[in-house]
XYZ file of C-alpha atoms in Angstrom:
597
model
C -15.727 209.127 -112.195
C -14.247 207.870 -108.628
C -16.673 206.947 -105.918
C -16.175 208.075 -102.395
C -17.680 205.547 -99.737
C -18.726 205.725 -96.348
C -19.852 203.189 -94.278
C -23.572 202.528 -92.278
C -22.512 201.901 -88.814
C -25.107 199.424 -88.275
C -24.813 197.017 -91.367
C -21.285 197.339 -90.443
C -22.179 196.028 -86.362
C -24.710 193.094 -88.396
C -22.002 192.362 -90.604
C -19.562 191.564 -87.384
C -22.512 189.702 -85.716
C -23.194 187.546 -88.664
C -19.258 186.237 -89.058
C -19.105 185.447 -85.015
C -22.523 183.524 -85.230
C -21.341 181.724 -88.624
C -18.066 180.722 -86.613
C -19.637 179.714 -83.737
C -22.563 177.694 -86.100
C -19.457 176.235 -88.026
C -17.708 175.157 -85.002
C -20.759 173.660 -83.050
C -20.865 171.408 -85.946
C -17.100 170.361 -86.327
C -16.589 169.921 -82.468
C -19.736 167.358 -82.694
C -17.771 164.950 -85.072
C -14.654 165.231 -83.409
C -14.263 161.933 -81.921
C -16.256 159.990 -84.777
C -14.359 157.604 -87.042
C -13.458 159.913 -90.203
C -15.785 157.522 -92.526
C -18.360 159.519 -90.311
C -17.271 163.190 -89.757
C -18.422 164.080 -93.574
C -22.192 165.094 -92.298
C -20.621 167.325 -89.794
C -17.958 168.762 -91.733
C -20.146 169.188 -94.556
C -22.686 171.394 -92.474
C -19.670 173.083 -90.832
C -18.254 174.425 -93.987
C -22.081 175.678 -95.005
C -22.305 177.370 -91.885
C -19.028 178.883 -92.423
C -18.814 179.374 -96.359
C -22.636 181.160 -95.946
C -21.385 183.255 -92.868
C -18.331 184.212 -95.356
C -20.361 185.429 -97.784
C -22.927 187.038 -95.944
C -20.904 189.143 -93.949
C -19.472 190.499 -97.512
C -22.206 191.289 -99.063
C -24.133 192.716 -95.995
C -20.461 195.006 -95.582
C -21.074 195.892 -99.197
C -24.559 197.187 -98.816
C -22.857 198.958 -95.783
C -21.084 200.997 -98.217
C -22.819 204.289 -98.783
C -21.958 205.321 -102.699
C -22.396 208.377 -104.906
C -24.798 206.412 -106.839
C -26.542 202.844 -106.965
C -24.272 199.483 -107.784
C -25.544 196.155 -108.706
C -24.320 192.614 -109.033
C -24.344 190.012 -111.594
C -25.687 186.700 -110.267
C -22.796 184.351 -111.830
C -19.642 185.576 -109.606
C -22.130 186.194 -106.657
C -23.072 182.686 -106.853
C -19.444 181.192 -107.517
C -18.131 183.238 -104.840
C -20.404 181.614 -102.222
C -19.759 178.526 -103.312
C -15.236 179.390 -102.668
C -16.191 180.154 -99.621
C -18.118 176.791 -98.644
C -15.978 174.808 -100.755
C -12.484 176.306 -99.164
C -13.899 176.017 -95.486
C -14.884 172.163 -95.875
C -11.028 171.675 -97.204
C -9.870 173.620 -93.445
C -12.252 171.867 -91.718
C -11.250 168.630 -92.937
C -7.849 169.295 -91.972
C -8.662 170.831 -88.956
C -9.874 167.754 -88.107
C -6.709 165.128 -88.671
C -5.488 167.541 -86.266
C -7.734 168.576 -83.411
C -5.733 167.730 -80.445
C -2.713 170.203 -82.064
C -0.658 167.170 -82.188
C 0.669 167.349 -85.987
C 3.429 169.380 -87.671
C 2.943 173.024 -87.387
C 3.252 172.832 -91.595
C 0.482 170.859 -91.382
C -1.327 172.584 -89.117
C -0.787 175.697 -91.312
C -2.292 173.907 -94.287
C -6.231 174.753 -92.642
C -4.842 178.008 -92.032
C -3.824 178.195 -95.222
C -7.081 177.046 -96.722
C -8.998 179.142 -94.592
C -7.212 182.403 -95.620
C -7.833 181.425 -99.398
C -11.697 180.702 -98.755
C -11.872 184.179 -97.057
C -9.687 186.251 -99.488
C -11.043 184.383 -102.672
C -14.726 184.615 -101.578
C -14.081 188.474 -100.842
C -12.448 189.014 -104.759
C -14.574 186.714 -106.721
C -17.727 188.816 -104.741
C -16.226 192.214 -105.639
C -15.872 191.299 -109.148
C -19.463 190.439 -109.045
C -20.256 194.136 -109.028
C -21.231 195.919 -112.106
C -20.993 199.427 -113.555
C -17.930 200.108 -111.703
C -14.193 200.158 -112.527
C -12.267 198.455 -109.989
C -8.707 199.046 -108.818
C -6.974 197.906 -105.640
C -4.014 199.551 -103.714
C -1.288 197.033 -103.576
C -0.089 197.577 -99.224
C -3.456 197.376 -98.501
C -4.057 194.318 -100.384
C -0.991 192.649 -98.783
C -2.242 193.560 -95.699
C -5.987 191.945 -95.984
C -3.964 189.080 -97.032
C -1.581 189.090 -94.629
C -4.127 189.749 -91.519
C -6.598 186.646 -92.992
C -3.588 184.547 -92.756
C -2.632 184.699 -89.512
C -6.142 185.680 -88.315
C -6.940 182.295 -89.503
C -3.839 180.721 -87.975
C -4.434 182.445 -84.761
C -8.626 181.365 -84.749
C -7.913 178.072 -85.844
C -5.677 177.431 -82.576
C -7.985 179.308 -80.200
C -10.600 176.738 -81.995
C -8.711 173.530 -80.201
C -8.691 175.481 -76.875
C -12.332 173.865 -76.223
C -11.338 170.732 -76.952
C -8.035 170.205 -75.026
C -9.407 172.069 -72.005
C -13.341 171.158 -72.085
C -13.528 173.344 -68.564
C -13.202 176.801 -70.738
C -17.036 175.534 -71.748
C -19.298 178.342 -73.718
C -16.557 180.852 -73.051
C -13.972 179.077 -74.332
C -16.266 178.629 -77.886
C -17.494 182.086 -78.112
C -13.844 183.743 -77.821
C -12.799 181.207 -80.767
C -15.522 182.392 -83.121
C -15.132 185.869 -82.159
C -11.601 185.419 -83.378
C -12.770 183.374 -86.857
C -15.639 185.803 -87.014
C -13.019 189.121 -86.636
C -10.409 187.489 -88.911
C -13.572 187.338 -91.960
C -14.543 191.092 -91.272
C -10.615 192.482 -90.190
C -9.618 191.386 -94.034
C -12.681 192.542 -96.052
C -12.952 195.785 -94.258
C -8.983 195.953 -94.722
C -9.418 194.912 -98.488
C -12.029 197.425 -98.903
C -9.807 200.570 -97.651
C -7.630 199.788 -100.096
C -10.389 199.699 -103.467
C -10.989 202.464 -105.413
C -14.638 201.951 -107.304
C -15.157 203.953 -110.456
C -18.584 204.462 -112.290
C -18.420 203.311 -115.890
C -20.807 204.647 -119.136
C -22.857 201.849 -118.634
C -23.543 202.841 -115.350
C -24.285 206.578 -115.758
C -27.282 205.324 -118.508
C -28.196 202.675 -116.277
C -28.829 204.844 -112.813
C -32.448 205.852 -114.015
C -33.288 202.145 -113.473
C -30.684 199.909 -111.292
C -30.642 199.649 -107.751
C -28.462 197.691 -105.638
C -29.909 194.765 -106.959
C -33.799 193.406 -104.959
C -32.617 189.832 -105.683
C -29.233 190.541 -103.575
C -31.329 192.146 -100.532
C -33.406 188.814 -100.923
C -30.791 186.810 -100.896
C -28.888 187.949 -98.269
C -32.109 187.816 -96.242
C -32.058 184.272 -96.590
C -28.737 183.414 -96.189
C -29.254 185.355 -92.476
C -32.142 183.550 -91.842
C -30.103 180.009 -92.717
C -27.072 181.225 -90.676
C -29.503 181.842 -87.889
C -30.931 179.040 -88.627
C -27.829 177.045 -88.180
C -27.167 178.891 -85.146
C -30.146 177.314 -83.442
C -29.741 173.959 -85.084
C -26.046 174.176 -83.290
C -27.287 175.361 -79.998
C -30.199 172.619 -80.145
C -27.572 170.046 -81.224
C -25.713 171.209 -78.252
C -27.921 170.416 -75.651
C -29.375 167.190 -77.259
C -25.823 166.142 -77.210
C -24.928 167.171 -73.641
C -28.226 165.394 -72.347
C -27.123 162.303 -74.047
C -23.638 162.759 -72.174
C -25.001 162.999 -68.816
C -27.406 159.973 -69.843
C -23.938 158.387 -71.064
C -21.991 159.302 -67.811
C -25.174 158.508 -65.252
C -25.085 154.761 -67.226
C -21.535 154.491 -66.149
C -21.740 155.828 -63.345
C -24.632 152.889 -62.308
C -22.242 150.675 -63.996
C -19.303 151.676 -61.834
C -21.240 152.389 -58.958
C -24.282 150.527 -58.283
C -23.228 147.392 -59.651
C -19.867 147.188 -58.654
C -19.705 143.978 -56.571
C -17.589 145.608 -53.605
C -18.532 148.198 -51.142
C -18.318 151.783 -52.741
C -19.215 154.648 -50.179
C -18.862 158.593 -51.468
C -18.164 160.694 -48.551
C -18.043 164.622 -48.275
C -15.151 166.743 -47.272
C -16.367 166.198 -43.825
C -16.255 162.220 -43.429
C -20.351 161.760 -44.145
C -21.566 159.380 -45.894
C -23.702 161.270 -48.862
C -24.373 157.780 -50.934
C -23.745 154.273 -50.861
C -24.296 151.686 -53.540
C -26.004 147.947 -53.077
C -22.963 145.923 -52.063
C -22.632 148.333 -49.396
C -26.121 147.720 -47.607
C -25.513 144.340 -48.177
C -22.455 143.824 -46.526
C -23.666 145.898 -43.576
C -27.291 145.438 -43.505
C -28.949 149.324 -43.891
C -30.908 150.915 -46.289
C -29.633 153.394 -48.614
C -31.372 156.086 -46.230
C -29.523 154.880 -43.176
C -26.094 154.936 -44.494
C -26.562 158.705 -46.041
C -25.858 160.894 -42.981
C -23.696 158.530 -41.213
C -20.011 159.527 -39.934
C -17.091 157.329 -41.411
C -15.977 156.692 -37.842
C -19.489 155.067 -36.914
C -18.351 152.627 -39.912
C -16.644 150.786 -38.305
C -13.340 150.786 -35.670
C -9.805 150.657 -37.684
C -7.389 147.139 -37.278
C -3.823 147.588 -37.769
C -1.624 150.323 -38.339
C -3.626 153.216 -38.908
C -5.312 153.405 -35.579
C -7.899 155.698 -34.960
C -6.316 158.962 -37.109
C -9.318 158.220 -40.222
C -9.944 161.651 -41.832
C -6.119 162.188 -42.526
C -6.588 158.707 -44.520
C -9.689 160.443 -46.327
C -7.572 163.619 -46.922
C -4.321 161.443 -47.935
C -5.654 158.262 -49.618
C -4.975 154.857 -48.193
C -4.565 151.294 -49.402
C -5.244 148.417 -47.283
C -6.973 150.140 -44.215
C -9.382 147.764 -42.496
C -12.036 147.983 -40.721
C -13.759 145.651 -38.035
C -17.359 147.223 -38.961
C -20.385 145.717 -37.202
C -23.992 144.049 -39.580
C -26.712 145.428 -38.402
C -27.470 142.017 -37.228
C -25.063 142.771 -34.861
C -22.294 140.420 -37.079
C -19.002 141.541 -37.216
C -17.604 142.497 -40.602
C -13.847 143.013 -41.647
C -13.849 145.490 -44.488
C -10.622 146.151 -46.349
C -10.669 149.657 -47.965
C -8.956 151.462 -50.348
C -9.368 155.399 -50.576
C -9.647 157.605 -53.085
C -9.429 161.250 -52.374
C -11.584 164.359 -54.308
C -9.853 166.959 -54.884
C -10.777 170.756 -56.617
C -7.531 172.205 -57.155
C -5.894 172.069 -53.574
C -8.917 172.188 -51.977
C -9.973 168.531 -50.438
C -13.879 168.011 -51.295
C -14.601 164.520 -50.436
C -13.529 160.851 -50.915
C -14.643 157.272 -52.631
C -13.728 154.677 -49.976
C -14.118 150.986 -52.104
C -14.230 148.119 -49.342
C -13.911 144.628 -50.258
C -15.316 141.935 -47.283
C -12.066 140.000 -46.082
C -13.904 138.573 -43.121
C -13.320 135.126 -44.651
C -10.552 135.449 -45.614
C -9.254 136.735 -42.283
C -11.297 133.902 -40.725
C -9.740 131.227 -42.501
C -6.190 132.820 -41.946
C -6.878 132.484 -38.193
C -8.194 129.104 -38.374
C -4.819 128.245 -40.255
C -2.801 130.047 -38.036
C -4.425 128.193 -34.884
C -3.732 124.664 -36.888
C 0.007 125.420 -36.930
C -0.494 126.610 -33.208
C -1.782 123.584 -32.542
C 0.568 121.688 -34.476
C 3.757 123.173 -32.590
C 1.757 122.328 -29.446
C 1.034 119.001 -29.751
C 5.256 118.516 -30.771
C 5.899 119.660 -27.936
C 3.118 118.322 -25.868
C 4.639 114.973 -26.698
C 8.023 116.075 -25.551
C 7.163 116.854 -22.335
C 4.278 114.451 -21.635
C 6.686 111.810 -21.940
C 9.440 113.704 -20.088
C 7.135 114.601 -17.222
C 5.181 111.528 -16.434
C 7.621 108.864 -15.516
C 9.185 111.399 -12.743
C 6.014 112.378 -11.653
C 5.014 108.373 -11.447
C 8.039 107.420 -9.507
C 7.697 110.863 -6.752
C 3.710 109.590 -6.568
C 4.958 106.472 -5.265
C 7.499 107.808 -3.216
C 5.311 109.642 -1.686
C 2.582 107.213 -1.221
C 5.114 105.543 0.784
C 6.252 108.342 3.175
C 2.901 108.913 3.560
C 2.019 105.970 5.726
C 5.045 106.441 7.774
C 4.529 110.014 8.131
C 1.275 110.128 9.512
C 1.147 113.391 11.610
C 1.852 115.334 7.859
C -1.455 114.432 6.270
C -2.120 117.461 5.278
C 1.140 118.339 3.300
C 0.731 114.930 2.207
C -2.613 115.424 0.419
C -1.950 118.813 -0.780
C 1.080 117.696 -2.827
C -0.761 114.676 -4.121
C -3.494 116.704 -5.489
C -1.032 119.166 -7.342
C 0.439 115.852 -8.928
C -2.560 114.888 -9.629
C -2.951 117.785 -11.297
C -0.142 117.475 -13.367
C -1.031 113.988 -14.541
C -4.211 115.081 -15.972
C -2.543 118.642 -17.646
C -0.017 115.488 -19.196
C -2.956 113.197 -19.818
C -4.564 115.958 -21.987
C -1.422 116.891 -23.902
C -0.285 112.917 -24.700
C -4.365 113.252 -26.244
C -3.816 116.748 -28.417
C -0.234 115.559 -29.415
C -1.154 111.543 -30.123
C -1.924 110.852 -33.521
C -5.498 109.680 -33.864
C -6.931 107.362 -36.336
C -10.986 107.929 -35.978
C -14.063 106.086 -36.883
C -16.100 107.636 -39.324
C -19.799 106.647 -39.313
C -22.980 108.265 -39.926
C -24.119 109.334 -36.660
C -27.441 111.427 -35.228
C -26.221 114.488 -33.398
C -28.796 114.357 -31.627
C -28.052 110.922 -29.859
C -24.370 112.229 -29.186
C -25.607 115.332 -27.300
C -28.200 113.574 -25.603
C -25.584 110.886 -24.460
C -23.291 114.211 -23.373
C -26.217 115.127 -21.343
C -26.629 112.008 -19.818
C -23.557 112.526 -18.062
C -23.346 115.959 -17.345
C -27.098 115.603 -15.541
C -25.705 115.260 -12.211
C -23.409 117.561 -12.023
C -26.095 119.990 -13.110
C -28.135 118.266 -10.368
C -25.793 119.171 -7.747
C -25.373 122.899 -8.572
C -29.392 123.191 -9.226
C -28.615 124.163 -13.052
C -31.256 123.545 -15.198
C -29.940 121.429 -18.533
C -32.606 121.437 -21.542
C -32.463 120.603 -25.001
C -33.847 122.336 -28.047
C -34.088 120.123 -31.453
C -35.275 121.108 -34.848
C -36.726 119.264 -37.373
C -35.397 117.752 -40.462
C -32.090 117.184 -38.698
C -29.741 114.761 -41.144
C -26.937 112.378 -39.822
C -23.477 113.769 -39.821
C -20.661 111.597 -40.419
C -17.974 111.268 -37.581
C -16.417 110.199 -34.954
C -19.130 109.692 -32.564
C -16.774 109.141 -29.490
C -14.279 112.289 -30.222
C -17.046 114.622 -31.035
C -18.959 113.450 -28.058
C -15.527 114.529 -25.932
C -15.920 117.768 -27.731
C -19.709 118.375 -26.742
C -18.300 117.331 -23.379
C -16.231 119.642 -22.704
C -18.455 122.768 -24.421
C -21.429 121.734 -21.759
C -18.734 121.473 -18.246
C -17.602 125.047 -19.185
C -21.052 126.241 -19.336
C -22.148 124.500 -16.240
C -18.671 125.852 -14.886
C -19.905 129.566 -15.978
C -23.425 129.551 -14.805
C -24.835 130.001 -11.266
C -26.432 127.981 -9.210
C -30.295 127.930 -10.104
C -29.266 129.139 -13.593
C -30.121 127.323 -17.055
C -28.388 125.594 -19.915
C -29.926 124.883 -22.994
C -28.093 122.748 -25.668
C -29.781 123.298 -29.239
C -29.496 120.794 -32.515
C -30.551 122.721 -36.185
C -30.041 122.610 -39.166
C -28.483 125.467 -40.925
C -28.300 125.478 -44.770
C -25.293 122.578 -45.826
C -24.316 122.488 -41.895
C -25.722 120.564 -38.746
C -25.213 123.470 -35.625
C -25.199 122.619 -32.150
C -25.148 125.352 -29.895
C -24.576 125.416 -26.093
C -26.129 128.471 -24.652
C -25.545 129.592 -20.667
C -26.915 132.255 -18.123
C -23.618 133.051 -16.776
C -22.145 136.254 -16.271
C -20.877 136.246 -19.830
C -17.226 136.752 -21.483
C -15.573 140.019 -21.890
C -14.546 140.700 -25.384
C -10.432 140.857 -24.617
C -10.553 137.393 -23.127
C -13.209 135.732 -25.814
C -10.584 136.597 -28.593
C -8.213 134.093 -26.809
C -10.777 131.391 -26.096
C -8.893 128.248 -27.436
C -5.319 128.937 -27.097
C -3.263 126.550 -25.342
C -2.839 126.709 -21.507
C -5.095 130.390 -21.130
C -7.914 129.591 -18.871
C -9.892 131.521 -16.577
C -10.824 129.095 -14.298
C -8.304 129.123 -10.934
C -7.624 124.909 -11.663
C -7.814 124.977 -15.304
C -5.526 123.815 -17.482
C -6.296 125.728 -20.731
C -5.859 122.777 -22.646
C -9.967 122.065 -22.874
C -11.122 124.129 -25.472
C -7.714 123.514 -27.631
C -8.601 119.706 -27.704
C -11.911 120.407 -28.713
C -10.757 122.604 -31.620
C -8.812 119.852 -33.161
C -11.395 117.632 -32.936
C -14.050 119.947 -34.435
C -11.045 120.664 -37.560
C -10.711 116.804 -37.964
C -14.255 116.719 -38.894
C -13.930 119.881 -41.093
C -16.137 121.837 -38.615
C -15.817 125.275 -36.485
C -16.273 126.510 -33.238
C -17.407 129.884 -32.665
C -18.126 131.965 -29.371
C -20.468 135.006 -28.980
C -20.459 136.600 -25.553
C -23.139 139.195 -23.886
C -21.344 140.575 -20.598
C -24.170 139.957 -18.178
C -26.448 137.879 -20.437
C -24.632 134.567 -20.770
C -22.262 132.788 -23.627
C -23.735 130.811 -27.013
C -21.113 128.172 -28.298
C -21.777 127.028 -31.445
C -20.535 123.874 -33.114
C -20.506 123.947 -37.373
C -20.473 120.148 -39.057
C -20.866 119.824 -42.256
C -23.288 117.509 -43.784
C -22.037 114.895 -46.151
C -18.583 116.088 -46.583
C -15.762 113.737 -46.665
C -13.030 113.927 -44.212
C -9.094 113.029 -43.342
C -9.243 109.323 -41.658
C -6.265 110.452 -39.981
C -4.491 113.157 -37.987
């Protein structure tokens, strides 16, 4: 006798449930082992394909008991048992494959193969389970066959590729995983319910004597109430798994981030879409002197002012990128600072969100390229210094004389007498000064006390302080060790630093001359009361023949320069407009130097 069926709608809804949360178990599990060596993937594969082979096999047998028949069925426990085991058995092989291939980056034959093996797990598992019922005659309609088939194949094609679509693009997230198992999940339920339109189920003899005393089988019931409970199960272990592993990849991507961030030895500043500083790492306040609190808030224009090209236009270098954009910045010590940055804009999408602006310090480096750049100044100058020292002086000589002569005949011309001498006068001593910058020297190193050369210095410079009421003090430190040098050229050199301050200051003003030690350096350091130097003439302090002063020469400072570099030192002006000039004088201590120039 043929059995009509109908269907319980909500069995039916579990069964659908129970495939999508097998799937999504199943591929929780897979995704985890992904990027493991394959040596290691077998744990995850392994409780993949139970996930999956259980979720199989549950969502038959809960679709059978969804089937409303004429009279009871039951199930023998070998082919139940066997077909649960296809199931897990076929889904590790597809899994396994899956994996080789997770990118999509193989053959589409052997990307078919997991399809392939899928399918076979699904269809198998669903025939091995029907023939696992007794007391019925079964008989299946061919087209429908072909089409459970047919729809498990390229179900499982079709869910297998929507399973990458997490992986490749990580931004679909939880939406991206659940549409992948739905499609797994409706591939498993679209071919048994597609299978099961096509069997016809007839009661046998066996059946009609046994109906007084089989049901659908209590063991089944049981056992499909376990296998829910370990799919859920699964399920939770998979969520769980989930976030465990996306804590440990924000603790991964925080210890990079410190790793990229806070230790990175150059300046690394994070900015908004607006230019403000929202964080800053350590070589940042290091290099400029703030706290971490200070910086956050703080414009990218109050970083510092731009050098070179790029002028003052900065937030279309923030929106654009730049490489090699500096910036004169200022310490908080008040120290300048020449940053060389390289930006890196944030973008989402088209929309500009913010910037990383890495800065290295080049304000050695730029240093030293000025320093060498005022040697070869110097170098040209004294060439030519000698040229025309030479070519000047013997004319200059013989119209002195000439002169000196008319002179005493000339009597009632004193006055036009006297103001050319002094103008030739003048130009001995501007030739006298180049024949010394452009005259190869040969000093005398000894080890000397700086502080007998500047007190010598002052010994001579006391009267003219006298005469313009300056006061001229002295400020030594302690601990002060002998420098060796030239004491005679480096004494010229403190010379001339002390006139121009005397020169700068007015009358009842003060000059202090300092001697200290500085880590590996001696530092003497003239300080004034003068009206101080503005900041576009301080930057040419020490270039040949630009002077200030309305009978200077401009020659001064130039000659002490090359003095200071044939001892390996520096000199180095700070200015205050209305608060008075600090020279300061760098010698190194105990650091052999050129014996000649």
């Amino acid at each position: 006798m043929e059995m009509g069926m109908t269907y319980s709608p909500w069995l039916v809804a579990l069964s659908i449930g129970i495939a999508i949360a097998a799937a999504f178990a199943a591929q929780g599990y897979v995704y985890r082992v992904a990027g493991l060596p394959r040596r290691d993937r077998q744990v995850g594969v392994a409780m993949g394909a139970l996930a999956m082979g259980t979720g199989i096999w549950t969502m038959h047998f809960v679709g059978m008991l969804a089937m409303r028949t004429a009279v009871p069925v039951r199930y023998g426990f070998g082919w139940t048992f066997w077909s649960w085991l296809l199931a897990v058995a076929a889904s590790y092989l597809a899994f396994a494959v899956f994996l080789h291939d997770v990118n999509g980056t193989m053959r589409l034959r052997t990307r078919g193969a997991e399809a392939v093996l899928m399918a076979a797990g699904i269809v198998g598992m669903h025939y091995s389970g029907m023939r696992a019922l007794q007391g019925v005659r079964l008989s299946y309609a061919a087209p429908w066959t072909a089409v459970a088939v047919g729809l498990a194949l390229a179900g499982s094609i079709v869910a297998l590729t929507a399973f990458r679509l997490p992986v490749r693009m990580p931004e679909l997230g939880w939406f991206g995983r659940l549409m992948s198992a739905v499609g797994l999940g409706g591939t498993i339920c679209g071919m048994h319910y597609s299978a099961m339109a096509g069997t016809r189920m007839a009661m046998t003899a066996d059946a009609m004597t046994a109906m007084a005393v089989l049901d659908r089988g209590q063991w089944l019931a049981v056992a499909l109430t376990g296998a829910i409970a370990a799919i859920m199960g699964m399920l939770a272990l998979a969520l769980l798994a989930d976030k465990r592993a996306a804590v440990r990849l924000q603790r991964h991507s925080d210890m990079k981030y410190t790793a990229l961030f806070e230790a990175n030895p150059d300046l690394v500043l994070v900015l908004d879409a607006t230019g403000v500083v929202v964080d800053a790492n350590h070589a940042s306040l290091e290099m400029l002197g703030y706290a971490r609190e200070e910086m956050r808030g703080r414009r990218w224009s109050d970083i510092g002012v731009p050098v070179g090209p790029h002028g003052a236009e900065l937030m279309p270098c923030l929106k654009a990128g730049a490489k090699g954009l500096e910036l004169q910045a200022r310490h908080r010590q008040g120290r300048g600072v020449r940053i060389d940055f390289t930006l890196i804009p944030m973008r989402d999408g088209d929309r500009f969100v913010g910037c990383i602006a890495v800065g290295k310090d080049v304000t050695h480096q730029r240093e030293e390229e000025e320093r060498m750049a005022q040697v070869e100044k110097l170098r040209v100058v004294g060439q030519l210094a000698a040229g025309l020292a030479h070519e000047i002086r013997n004319p200059v000589t013989t119209v002195k004389g000439f002169l000196q002569l008319l002179r005493e005949k000339v009597p009632e011309k004193e006055h036009y007498f006297s103001i050319v001498l002094d103008e030739l006068d003048r130009i001995e001593r501007i030739t006298n000064e180049l024949l010394v910058m452009a005259k190869p020297q040969f000093p005398n190193f000894e080890e000397h006390d700086v502080r007998l050369l500047v007190q010598e210095t002052l010994t001579l410079m006391t009267a003219q302080a006298n005469l313009r009421n300056i006061e001229l003090s002295t400020a030594y430190g302690v601990d002060i060790p002998s420098v060796r040098c030239d004491g005679g050229r480096l004494k010229q050199a403190f010379v001339n630093l002390v006139k121009n301050a005397l020169e700068a200051t007015p009358e009842g003003g003060r000059v202090c001359v300092s001697v200290a030690r500085e880590q590996d350096e001696v530092v003497v350091e003239v300080r004034d009361t003068g009206p101080g130097i503005p900041d576009d003439v301080l930057q040419h302090l020490g270039v040949p023949f630009y002077t200030t002063k309305p009978n200077g020469t401009g020659l001064g400072l130039t000659v002490t320069q090359r003095i200071l570099q044939d001892h390996d030192g520096r000199l180095e002006f700070t200015s205050i407009p209305g608060q008075g000039t600090r020279a300061r004088v760098h010698l190194p201590i105990g650091v052999a130097v050129s014996t000649a120039v």
